[in-house]
XYZ file of C-alpha atoms in Angstrom:
193
model
C 103.383 55.187 66.051
C 105.154 55.020 62.668
C 107.882 52.456 62.130
C 111.288 53.941 61.417
C 113.010 52.399 58.409
C 116.703 51.778 58.798
C 117.424 52.123 55.085
C 116.478 54.880 52.697
C 115.870 54.662 48.949
C 118.620 56.695 47.314
C 117.815 57.992 43.846
C 120.355 56.518 41.430
C 122.731 58.936 39.735
C 124.988 58.498 36.714
C 128.334 56.882 37.486
C 131.195 59.324 37.596
C 133.453 57.905 40.271
C 132.910 61.137 42.211
C 129.310 60.885 43.310
C 129.669 59.671 46.860
C 131.222 56.362 45.803
C 134.468 55.537 47.508
C 137.720 55.386 45.592
C 137.832 51.639 46.331
C 134.553 51.053 44.480
C 135.676 53.199 41.558
C 138.924 51.175 41.345
C 136.917 47.936 41.568
C 134.702 48.975 38.645
C 137.594 50.083 36.449
C 140.415 47.740 37.500
C 138.522 44.552 38.359
C 135.222 44.411 36.454
C 136.620 46.018 33.293
C 139.749 43.877 33.085
C 140.551 40.250 32.563
C 141.535 37.988 35.439
C 143.976 35.071 35.105
C 141.569 32.677 36.862
C 138.472 33.723 34.886
C 138.761 30.880 32.367
C 138.120 33.043 29.309
C 139.505 36.147 27.680
C 137.944 39.545 28.209
C 136.862 41.512 31.261
C 135.439 39.934 34.401
C 132.122 41.595 33.531
C 131.805 42.087 29.774
C 128.959 44.611 30.226
C 130.642 47.194 32.440
C 133.169 48.608 29.940
C 130.317 49.207 27.468
C 128.126 50.709 30.202
C 130.883 53.118 31.184
C 131.611 54.052 27.556
C 127.900 54.677 26.913
C 127.529 56.567 30.206
C 124.783 54.065 31.037
C 125.959 52.972 34.486
C 124.100 54.398 37.487
C 124.790 54.022 41.176
C 122.735 54.331 44.334
C 124.326 54.369 47.770
C 121.832 53.158 50.356
C 122.149 54.845 53.716
C 121.559 52.891 56.878
C 121.811 49.216 57.705
C 118.829 47.014 56.860
C 117.333 45.054 59.745
C 116.197 41.989 57.804
C 116.223 40.367 54.366
C 112.688 41.533 53.575
C 113.772 45.139 53.946
C 116.476 44.662 51.295
C 114.052 42.786 49.023
C 111.506 45.616 49.342
C 114.164 48.199 48.578
C 115.332 46.215 45.530
C 111.706 46.021 44.331
C 111.761 49.825 44.255
C 115.065 49.839 42.354
C 113.649 47.302 39.881
C 110.655 49.587 39.295
C 112.943 52.625 38.968
C 115.171 50.793 36.473
C 112.345 49.507 34.287
C 110.592 52.900 34.256
C 113.699 54.895 33.348
C 115.666 52.665 31.015
C 115.160 51.482 27.460
C 114.627 47.700 27.230
C 116.575 47.674 23.963
C 119.658 49.241 25.573
C 121.562 46.329 27.093
C 124.328 48.620 28.363
C 122.224 50.218 31.083
C 123.135 48.977 34.547
C 122.637 49.978 38.167
C 124.855 49.310 41.170
C 123.041 49.518 44.523
C 125.661 49.832 47.259
C 125.056 48.921 50.905
C 128.137 50.277 52.719
C 126.567 49.860 56.184
C 126.257 46.070 55.791
C 129.096 44.367 57.629
C 130.853 41.133 56.667
C 128.763 39.130 59.139
C 125.519 40.267 57.491
C 126.173 39.723 53.773
C 124.683 36.200 53.757
C 121.181 37.389 54.731
C 121.337 40.992 53.504
C 122.900 40.459 50.075
C 123.032 36.769 49.107
C 119.588 35.835 50.424
C 117.993 39.074 49.186
C 119.384 38.384 45.709
C 118.075 34.814 45.769
C 114.589 35.954 46.821
C 114.514 38.882 44.360
C 115.857 37.061 41.318
C 112.562 35.632 40.018
C 110.789 39.013 40.010
C 113.763 40.612 38.268
C 113.989 37.833 35.673
C 110.252 38.136 34.970
C 110.912 41.826 34.265
C 113.697 40.922 31.812
C 116.424 41.890 34.258
C 119.323 40.212 35.999
C 120.282 40.877 39.610
C 123.661 39.850 40.948
C 125.197 39.953 44.387
C 128.734 41.118 45.118
C 130.697 41.487 48.355
C 134.103 40.840 49.848
C 133.208 37.276 50.912
C 132.967 36.823 47.943
C 129.697 34.973 47.239
C 130.131 31.218 46.927
C 129.095 31.001 43.257
C 132.000 29.985 41.073
C 132.695 31.222 37.575
C 131.006 29.510 34.643
C 134.281 28.572 32.943
C 136.306 28.120 36.132
C 134.173 26.997 39.089
C 137.186 27.423 41.402
C 137.224 31.171 40.708
C 134.677 33.236 42.642
C 134.231 36.347 40.471
C 131.522 38.116 42.490
C 133.998 39.958 44.713
C 133.426 43.649 45.561
C 134.933 45.914 48.233
C 131.441 47.042 49.332
C 128.315 44.853 49.522
C 126.130 45.583 46.524
C 123.426 44.296 44.235
C 123.830 44.921 40.512
C 120.939 45.232 38.053
C 121.093 45.059 34.261
C 119.045 43.934 31.274
C 118.960 40.222 30.526
C 120.904 39.207 27.399
C 120.964 35.962 25.400
C 124.246 34.836 26.978
C 122.592 34.791 30.439
C 121.175 31.305 29.864
C 123.748 29.547 32.119
C 122.651 31.764 35.039
C 118.992 30.822 34.556
C 118.934 27.226 33.315
C 118.638 25.595 36.756
C 115.231 27.141 37.525
C 112.129 26.371 35.436
C 110.499 29.763 36.046
C 113.703 31.611 35.146
C 114.115 29.509 32.034
C 110.518 30.244 30.991
C 111.108 34.007 31.345
C 114.370 33.704 29.393
C 112.674 31.790 26.555
C 109.898 34.394 26.392
C 112.506 37.104 25.820
C 114.812 35.020 23.631
C 112.736 32.373 21.854
C 115.705 31.410 19.675
C 118.039 30.947 22.658
C 121.568 32.114 23.184
C 123.586 33.296 20.230
C 126.754 31.369 19.609
């Protein structure tokens, strides 16, 4: 008897705001990620990469159908998205990004389905020269780099975001020796100032 998977790999499509993504997510991308926030602790948009990704038409989205049953299922699915991303994107193009949405994950499940899956997946992504971030309406407990009291990883739908690693990612990697080693292999001269 074959096991039935509760989630299905959805092929990512270019972001358009009209490709099965709710209006709330489209507003979040444009009005939250692409704009500054008074509690951010620096000028510029909450996510400095998203405006450039949108302008370059380099943002893709995948909407995962079904609710995962366990963390390993999400990790396995994200392994497939990591492989998809690395096979179909140019390592030199730092504007390419992928949002993997999990609309069937409820608020009571984000800790194991999003936060824990991100934590487990991060090393494999970093080794591949990628970053993976978790977002949900909790929001995740991680505070902002310049204002630890601000929790910037809010999103209206649980999701995991994937993008190329850039030199300014050092603060997100410095607390883990393996992550730091992968960062230094990509950026032997460190972060640009």
